[in-house]
Short mmCIF file of C-alpha atoms and ligand atoms in Angstrom, two decimals:
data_model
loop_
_atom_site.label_atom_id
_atom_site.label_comp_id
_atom_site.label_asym_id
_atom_site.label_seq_id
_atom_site.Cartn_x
_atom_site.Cartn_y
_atom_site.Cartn_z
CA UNK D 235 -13.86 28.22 76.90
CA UNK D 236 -16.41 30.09 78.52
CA UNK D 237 -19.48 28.12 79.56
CA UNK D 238 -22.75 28.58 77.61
CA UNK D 239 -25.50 27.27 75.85
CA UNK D 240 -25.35 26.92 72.02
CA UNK D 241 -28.02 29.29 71.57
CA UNK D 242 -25.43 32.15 72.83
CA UNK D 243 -23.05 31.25 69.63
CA UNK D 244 -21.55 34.36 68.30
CA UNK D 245 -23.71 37.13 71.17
CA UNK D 246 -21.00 38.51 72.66
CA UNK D 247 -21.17 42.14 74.42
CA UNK D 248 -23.74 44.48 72.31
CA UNK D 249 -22.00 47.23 70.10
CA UNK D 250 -23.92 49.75 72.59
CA UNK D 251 -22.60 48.18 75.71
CA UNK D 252 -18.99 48.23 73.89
CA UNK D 253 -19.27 51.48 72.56
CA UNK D 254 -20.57 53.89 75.66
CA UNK D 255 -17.49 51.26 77.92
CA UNK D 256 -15.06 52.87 74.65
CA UNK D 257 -16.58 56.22 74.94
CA UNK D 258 -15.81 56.60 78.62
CA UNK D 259 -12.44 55.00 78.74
CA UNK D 260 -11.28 57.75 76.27
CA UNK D 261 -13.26 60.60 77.12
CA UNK D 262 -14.99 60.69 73.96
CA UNK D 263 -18.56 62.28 73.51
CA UNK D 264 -20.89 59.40 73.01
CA UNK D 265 -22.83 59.84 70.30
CA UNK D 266 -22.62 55.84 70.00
CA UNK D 267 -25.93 54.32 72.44
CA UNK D 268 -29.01 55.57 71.73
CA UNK D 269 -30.08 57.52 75.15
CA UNK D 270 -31.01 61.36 76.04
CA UNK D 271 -28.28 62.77 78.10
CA UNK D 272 -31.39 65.34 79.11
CA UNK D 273 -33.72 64.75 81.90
CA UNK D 274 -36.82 63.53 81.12
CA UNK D 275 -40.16 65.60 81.16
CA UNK D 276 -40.33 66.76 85.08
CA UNK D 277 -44.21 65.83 85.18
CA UNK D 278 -43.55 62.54 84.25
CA UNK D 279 -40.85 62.08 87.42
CA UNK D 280 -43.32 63.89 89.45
CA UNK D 281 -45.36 60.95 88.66
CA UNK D 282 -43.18 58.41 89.04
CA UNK D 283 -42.43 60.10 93.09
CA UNK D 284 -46.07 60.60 93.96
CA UNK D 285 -46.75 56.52 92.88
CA UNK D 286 -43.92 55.64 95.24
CA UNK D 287 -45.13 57.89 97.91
CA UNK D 288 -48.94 56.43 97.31
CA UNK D 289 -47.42 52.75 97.67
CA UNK D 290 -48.14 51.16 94.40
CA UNK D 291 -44.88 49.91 95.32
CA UNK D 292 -46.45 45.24 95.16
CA UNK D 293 -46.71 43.67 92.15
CA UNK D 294 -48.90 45.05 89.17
CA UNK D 295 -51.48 42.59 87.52
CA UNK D 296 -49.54 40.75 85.45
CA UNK D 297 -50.43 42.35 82.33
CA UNK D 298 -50.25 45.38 83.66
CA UNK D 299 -52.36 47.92 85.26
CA UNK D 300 -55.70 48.84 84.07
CA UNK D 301 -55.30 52.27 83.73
CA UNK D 302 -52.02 52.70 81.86
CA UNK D 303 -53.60 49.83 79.66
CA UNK D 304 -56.51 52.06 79.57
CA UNK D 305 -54.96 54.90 78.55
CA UNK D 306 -52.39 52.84 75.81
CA UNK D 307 -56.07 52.03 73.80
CA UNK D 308 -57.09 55.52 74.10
CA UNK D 309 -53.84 56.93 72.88
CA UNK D 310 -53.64 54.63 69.98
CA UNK D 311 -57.00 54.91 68.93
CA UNK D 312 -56.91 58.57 69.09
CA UNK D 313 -53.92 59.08 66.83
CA UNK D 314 -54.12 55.79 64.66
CA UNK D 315 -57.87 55.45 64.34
CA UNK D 316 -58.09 52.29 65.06
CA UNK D 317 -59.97 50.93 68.11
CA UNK D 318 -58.11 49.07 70.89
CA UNK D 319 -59.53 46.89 74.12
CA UNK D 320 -58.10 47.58 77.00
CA UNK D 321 -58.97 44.00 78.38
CA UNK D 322 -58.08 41.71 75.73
CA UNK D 323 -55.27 43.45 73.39
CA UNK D 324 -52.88 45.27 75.32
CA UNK D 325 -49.98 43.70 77.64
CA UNK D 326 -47.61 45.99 79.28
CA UNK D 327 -44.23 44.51 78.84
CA UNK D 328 -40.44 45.28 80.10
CA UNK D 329 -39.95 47.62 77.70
CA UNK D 330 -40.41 46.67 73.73
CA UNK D 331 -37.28 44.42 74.49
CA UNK D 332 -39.26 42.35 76.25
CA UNK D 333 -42.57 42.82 74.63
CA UNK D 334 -40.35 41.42 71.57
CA UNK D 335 -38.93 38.41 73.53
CA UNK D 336 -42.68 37.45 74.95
CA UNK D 337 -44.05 37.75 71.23
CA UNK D 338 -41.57 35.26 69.80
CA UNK D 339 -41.75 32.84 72.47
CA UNK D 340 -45.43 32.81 72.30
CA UNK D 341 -45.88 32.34 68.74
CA UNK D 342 -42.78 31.00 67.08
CA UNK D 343 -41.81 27.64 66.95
CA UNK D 344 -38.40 25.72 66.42
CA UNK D 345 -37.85 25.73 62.88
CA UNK D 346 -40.26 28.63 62.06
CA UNK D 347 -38.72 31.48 59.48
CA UNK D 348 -38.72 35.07 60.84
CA UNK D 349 -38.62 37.29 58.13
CA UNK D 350 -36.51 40.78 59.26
CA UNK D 351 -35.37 44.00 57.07
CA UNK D 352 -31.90 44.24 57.66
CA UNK D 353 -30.02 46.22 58.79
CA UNK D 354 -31.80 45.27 61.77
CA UNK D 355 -32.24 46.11 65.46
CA UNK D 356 -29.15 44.06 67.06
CA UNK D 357 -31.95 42.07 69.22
CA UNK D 358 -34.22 40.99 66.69
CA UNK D 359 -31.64 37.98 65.59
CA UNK D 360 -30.72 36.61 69.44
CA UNK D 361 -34.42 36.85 70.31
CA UNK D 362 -35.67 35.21 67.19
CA UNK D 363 -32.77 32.58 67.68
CA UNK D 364 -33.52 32.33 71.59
CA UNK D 365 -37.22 31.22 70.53
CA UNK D 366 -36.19 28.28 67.81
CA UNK D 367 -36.46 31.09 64.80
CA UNK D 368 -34.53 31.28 61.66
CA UNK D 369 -33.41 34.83 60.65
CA UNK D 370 -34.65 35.03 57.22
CA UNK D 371 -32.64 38.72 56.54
CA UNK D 372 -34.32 41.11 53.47
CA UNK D 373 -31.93 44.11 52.68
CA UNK D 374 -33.12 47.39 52.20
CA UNK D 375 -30.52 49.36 50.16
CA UNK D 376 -28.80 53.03 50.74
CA UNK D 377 -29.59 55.61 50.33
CA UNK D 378 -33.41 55.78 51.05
CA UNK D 379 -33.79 52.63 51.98
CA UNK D 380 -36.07 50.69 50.36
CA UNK D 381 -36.74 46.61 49.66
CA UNK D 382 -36.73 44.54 45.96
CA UNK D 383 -40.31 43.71 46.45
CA UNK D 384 -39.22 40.69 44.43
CA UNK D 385 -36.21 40.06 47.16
CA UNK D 386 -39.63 40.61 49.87
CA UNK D 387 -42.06 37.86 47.86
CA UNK D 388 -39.36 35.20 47.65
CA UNK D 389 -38.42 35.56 51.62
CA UNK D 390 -42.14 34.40 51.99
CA UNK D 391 -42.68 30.48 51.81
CA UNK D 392 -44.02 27.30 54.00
CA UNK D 393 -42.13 27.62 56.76
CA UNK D 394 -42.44 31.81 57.47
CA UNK D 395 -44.10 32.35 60.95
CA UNK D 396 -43.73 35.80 60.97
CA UNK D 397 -42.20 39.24 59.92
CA UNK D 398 -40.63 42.19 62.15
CA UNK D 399 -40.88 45.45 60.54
CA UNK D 400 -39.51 48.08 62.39
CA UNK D 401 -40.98 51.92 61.86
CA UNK D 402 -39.71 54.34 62.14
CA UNK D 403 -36.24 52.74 61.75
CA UNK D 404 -33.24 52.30 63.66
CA UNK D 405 -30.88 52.62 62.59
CA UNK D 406 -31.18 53.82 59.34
CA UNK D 407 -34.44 57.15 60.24
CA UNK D 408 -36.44 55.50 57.26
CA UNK D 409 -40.20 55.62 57.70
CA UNK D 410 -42.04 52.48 56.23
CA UNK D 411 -44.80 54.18 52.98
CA UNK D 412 -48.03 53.14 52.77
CA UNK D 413 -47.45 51.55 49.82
CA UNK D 414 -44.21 49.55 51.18
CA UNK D 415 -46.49 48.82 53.87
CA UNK D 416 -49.78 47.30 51.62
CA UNK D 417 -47.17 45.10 50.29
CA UNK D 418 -45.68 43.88 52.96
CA UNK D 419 -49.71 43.09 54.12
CA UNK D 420 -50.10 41.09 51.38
CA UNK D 421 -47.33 38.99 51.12
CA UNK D 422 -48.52 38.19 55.33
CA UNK D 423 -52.37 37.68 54.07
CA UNK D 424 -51.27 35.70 51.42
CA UNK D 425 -49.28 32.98 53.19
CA UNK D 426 -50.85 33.73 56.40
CA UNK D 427 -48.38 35.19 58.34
CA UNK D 428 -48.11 37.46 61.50
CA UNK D 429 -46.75 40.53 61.89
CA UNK D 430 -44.54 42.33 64.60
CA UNK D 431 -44.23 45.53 64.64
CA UNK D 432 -41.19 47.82 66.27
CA UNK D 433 -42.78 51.31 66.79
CA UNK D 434 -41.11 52.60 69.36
CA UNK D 435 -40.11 55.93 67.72
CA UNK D 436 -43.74 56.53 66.34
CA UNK D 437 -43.77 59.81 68.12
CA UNK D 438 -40.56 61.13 66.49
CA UNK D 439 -41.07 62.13 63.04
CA UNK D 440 -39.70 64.76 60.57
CA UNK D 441 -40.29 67.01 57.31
CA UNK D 442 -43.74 66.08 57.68
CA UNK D 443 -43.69 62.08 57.42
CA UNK D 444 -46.65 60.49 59.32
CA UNK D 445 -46.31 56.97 61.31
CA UNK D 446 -48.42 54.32 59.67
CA UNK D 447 -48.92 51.47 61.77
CA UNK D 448 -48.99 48.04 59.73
CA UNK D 449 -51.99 46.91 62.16
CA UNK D 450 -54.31 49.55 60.75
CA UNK D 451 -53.85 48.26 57.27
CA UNK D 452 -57.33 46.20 55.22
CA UNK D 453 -56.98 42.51 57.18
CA UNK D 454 -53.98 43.75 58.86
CA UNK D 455 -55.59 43.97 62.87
CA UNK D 456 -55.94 40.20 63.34
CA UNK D 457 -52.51 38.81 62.06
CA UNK D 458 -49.88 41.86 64.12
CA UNK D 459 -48.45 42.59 67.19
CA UNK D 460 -47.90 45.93 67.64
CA UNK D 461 -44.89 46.97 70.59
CA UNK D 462 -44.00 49.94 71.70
CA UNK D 463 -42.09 51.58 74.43
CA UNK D 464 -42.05 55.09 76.90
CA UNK D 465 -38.20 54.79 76.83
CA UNK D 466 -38.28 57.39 73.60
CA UNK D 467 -40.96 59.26 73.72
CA UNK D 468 -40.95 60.59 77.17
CA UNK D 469 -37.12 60.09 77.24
CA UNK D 470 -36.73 57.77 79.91
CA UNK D 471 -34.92 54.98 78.51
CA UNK D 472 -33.98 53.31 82.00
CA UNK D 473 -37.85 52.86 83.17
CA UNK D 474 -38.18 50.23 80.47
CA UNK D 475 -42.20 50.25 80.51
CA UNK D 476 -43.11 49.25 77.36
CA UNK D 477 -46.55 47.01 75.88
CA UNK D 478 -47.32 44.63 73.30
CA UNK D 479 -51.55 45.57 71.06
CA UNK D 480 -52.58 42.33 69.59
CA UNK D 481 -55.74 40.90 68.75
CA UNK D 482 -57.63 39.10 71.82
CA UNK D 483 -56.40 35.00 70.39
CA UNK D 484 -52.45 36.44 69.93
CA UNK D 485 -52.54 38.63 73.41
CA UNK D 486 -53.76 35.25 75.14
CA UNK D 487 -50.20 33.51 73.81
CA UNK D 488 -48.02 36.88 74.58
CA UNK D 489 -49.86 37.01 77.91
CA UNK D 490 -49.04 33.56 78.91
CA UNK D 491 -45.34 33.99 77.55
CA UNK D 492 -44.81 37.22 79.45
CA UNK D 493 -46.04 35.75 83.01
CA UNK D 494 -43.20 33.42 83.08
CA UNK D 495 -40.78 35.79 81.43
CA UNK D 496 -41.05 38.58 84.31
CA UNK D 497 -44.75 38.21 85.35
CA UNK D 498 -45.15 41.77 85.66
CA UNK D 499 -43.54 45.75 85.21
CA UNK D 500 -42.36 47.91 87.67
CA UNK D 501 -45.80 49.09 89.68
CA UNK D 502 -44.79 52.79 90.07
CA UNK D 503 -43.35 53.48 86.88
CA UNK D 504 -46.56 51.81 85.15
CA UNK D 505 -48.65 54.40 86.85
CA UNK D 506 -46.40 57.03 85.91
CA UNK D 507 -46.42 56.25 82.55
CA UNK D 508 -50.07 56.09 82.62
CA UNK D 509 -49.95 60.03 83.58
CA UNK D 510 -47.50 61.09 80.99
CA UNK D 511 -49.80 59.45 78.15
CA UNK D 512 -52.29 60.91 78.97
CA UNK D 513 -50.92 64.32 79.91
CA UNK D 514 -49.42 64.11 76.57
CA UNK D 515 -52.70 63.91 74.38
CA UNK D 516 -53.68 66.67 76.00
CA UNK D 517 -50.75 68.98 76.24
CA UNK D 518 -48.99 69.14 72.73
CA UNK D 519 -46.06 67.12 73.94
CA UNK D 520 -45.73 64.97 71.11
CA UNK D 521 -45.61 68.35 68.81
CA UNK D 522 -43.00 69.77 71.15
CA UNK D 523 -40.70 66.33 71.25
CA UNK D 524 -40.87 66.26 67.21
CA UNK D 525 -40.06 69.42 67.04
CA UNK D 526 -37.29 69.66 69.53
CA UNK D 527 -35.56 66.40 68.23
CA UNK D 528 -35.76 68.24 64.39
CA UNK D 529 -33.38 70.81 66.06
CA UNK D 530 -31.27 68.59 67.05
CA UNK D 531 -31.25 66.56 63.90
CA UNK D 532 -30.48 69.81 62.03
CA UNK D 533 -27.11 70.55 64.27
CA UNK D 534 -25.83 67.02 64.34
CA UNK D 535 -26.28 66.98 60.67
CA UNK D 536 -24.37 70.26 60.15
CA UNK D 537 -21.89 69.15 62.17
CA UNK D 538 -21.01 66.09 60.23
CA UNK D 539 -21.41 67.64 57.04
CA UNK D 540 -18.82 70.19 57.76
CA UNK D 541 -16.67 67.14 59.14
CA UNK D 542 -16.88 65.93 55.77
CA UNK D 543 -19.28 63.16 56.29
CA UNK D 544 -22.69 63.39 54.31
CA UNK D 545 -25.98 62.53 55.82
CA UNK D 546 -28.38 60.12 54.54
CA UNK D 547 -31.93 61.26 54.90
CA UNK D 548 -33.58 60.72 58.10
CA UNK D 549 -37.58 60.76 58.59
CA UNK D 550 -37.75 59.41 62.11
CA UNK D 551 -35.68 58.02 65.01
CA UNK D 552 -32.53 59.95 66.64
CA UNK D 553 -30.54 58.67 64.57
CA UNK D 554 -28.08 59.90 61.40
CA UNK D 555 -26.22 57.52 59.58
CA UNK D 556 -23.66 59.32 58.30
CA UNK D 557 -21.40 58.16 54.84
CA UNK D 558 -17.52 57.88 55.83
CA UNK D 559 -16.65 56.24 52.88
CA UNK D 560 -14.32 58.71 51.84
CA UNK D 561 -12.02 58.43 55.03
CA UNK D 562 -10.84 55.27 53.42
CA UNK D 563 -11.84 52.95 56.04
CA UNK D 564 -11.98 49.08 55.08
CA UNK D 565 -14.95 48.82 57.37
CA UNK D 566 -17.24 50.78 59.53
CA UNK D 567 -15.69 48.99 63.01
CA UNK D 568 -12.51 50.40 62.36
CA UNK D 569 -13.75 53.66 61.49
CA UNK D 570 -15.59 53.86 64.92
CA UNK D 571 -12.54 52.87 66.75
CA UNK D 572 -11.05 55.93 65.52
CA UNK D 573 -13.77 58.16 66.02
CA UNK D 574 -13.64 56.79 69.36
CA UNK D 575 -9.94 56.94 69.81
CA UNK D 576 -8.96 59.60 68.01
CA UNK D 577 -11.48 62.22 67.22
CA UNK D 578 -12.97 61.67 70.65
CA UNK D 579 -16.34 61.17 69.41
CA UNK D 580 -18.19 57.65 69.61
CA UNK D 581 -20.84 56.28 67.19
CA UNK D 582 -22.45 52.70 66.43
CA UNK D 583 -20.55 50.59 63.49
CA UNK D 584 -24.08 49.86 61.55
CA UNK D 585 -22.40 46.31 60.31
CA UNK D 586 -23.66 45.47 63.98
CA UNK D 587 -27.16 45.32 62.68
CA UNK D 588 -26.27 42.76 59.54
CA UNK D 589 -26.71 39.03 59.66
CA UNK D 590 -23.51 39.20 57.81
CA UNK D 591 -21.37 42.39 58.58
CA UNK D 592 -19.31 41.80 55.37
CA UNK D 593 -22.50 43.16 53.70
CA UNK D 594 -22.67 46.47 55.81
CA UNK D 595 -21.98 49.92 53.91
CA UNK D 596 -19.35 52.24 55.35
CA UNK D 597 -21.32 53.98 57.26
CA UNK D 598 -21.33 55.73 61.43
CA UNK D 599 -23.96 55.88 62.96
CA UNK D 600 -24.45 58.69 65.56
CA UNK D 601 -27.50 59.53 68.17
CA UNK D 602 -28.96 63.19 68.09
CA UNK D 603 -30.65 62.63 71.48
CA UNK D 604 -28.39 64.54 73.32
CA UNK D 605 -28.23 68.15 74.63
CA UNK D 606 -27.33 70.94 71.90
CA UNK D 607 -24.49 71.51 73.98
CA UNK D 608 -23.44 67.85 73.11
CA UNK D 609 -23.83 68.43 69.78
CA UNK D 610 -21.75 71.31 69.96
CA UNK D 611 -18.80 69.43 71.17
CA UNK D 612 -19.16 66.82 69.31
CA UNK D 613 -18.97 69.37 66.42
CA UNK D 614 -15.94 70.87 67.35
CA UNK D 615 -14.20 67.51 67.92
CA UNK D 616 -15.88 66.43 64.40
CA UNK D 617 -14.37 69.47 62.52
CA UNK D 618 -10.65 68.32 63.23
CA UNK D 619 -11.53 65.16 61.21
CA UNK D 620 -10.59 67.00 57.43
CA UNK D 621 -6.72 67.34 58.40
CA UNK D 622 -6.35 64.16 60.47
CA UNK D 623 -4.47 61.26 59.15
CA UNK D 624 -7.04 59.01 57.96
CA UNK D 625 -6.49 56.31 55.86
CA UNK D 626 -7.48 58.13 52.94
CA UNK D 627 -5.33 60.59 53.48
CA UNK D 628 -2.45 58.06 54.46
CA UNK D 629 -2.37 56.58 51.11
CA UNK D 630 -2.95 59.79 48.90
CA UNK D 631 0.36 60.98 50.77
CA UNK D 632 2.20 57.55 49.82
CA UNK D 633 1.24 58.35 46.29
CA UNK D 634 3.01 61.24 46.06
N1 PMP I 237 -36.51 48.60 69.28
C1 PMP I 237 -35.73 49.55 68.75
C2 PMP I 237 -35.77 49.78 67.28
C3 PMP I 237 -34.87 50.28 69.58
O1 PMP I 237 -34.07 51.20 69.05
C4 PMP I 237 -34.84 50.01 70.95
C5 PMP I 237 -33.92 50.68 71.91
N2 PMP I 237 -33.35 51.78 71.63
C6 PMP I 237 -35.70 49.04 71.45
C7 PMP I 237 -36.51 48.35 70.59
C8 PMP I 237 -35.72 48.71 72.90
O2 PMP I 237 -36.70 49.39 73.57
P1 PMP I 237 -36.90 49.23 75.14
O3 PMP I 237 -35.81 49.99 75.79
O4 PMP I 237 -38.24 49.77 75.39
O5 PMP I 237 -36.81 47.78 75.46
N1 LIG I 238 -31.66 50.92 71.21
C1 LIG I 238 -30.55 51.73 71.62
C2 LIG I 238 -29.72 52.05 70.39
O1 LIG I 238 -30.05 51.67 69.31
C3 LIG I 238 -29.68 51.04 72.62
C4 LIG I 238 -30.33 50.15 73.58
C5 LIG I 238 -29.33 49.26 74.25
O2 LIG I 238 -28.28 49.71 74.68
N2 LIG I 238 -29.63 48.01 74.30
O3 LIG I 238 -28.71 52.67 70.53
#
């Protein structure tokens, strides 16, 4: 047996970790983890060099330095509308992993209900579980999405702390209404309940949806926690700066939480950061990212359509969840260990993102932040999939 503590029960390896080890022991295209396999932005590593060179190389404040926390309000305020204070709401975190991890330790108890839309962000049920949580799962149904408001309201009783709602989604692209959002702000005002909110792919958005975060909602501001994270938008997923906008009485907790977790963020990439955001206002970048990704989106989702595998719709993330149900597959694992194997082309099994993966459609995921040249490939691997011997096909031929 291998040693552990209970509260690693059933966490093995993540599906990413599994799936980019799969994807390089057979030379597939990986499709499967959700990174760029661009550069990021040159002006941002520029950045990143001349804060080395400058020796912000010690320790940042703990909650990270003024002027990237500075220029966090600024940005958020500027495209949300909502004022933010630099001193007393923002924390810079370890990316929104760890923004997430500080935010349930510091305001969930043992025994405390954690209301989260599944499919789900694979972290969302070890962290709520490493802090004492119970997972208290609310589908949202295929195609587009959305939640039984009824299935929402009877989640919500005595014993709910707090609900994560992730927007834009991973994995499934959705982007949370207004109007799904007012409800989920009532059900939290009503039994008094906090919020956490997962924006981390705010700034990538399609067919005109806009990001909506649940903070800004009427008597929304006090009760959420708002994360976020540089990894996507400026496409440097390995930097893993990241921060937490709460009101001042909920920053206090995550503040305290987070200076025992890793006390503070890599100095030099903080200051980078800092430049990027607010190079970006300035500079269009956000308009240019959207826009880029929407290529992107468009080739991947040719490519699998021509594979034979429709597309759900997709608002936001880098992300297509594509429907393999007629491949005959009994389950979406099994089809990605031939996608991997086989067609040479890995994606994410979605049933890693259920409480129960019984419950999982048969769906692949697959990541669109890759080069076009990627997505190319990937395409031409993808279009062998009609005349291969799936498991559809198998049988039809055994009928015959
Ligand atoms: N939340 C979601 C929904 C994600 O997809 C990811 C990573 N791709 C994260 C959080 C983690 O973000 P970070 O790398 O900043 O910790
Ligand atoms: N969030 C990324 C994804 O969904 C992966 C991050 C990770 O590997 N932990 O693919």
């Amino acid at each position: 047996m291998v040693p552990g503590a209970r509260r690693l029960e059933g966490l093995g390896v993540t599906i990413f970790s599994e799936m980019t080890r799969l994807a390089i022991a057979h030379g597939a295209i990986n499709l499967g983890q959700g990174f760029p396999d661009f550069p990021g932005p040159d002006f941002v590593k520029e950045a990143a060099v001349a804060a080395i060179r400058a020796d912000l190389n010690q320790y940042a404040p703990s909650h990270g330095l003024p002027r990237l926390r500075q220029v966090i309000a600024r940005s958020f305020e500027q495209s949300y509308g909502h004022p933010v204070d630099p001193e007393g709401e923002v924390t810079v975190t370890t990316g929104a992993t760890e923004g997430l991890h500080a935010a349930l330790l510091a305001l969930v108890d043992p025994g405390d209900e954690v209301i989260v839309f599944e499919p789900f962000y694979d972290a969302y049920l070890a962290q709520i579980r490493f802090a004492g949580g119970v997972p208290r799962p609310v589908t949202l149904w295929p195609p587009d999405w959305r939640f039984d408001p009824d299935e929402l309201a009877g989640a919500f009783g005595p014993r709910t702390r707090a609900v994560i709602v992730n927007t834009p989604h991973n994995p499934t692209g959705k982007a949370f209404t207004r109007d799904e959002l007012a409800l989920i702000a009532a059900l939290c005002q009503e039994h008094d309940v906090l919020a956490i909110t997962d924006e981390v792919y705010d700034r990538i958005l399609y067919d005109g949806a806009v990001h909506i975060p649940l903070a800004t909602l009427p008597g929304m501001w006090e009760r959420t926690i708002t994360l976020n994270s540089t990894g996507k938008t400026f496409s440097m997923t390995g930097w893993k700066i990241g921060w937490a906008i709460a009101p001042p009485p909920l920053t206090q907790a995550i503040r305290t939480a987070h200076q025992f977790i890793t006390f503070a963020t890599a100095t030099p990439f903080q200051e980078a950061m800092a430049v990027a955001l607010e190079h970006a206002a300035e500079s269009g970048y956000y308009a240019e990212l959207a826009a880029a990704y929407s290529e992107r989106r468009e080739a991947l989702r040719r490519a699998l359509e021509l594979a034979g595998l429709p597309v759900l719709p997709c608002l936001g993330s880098y992300f297509l969840l594509a429907d393999a149900s007629g491949l005959g597959f009994p389950d979406d694992v099994s089809l990605c260990r031939y996608l991997v194997t086989e067609v040479g082309v890995a994606a994410i099994p979605p049933s890693a993102f259920y409480a129960d993966p019984a419950r999982a459609p048969v769906l692949a995921r697959f990541c669109f932040a890759k080069r076009l040249e990627t997505i190319q490939a990937a395409a031409e691997r993808l279009a062998r999939l009609p005349d291969m011997n799936t498991p559809a096909k198998l049988a039809h031929a055994a009928q015959r």
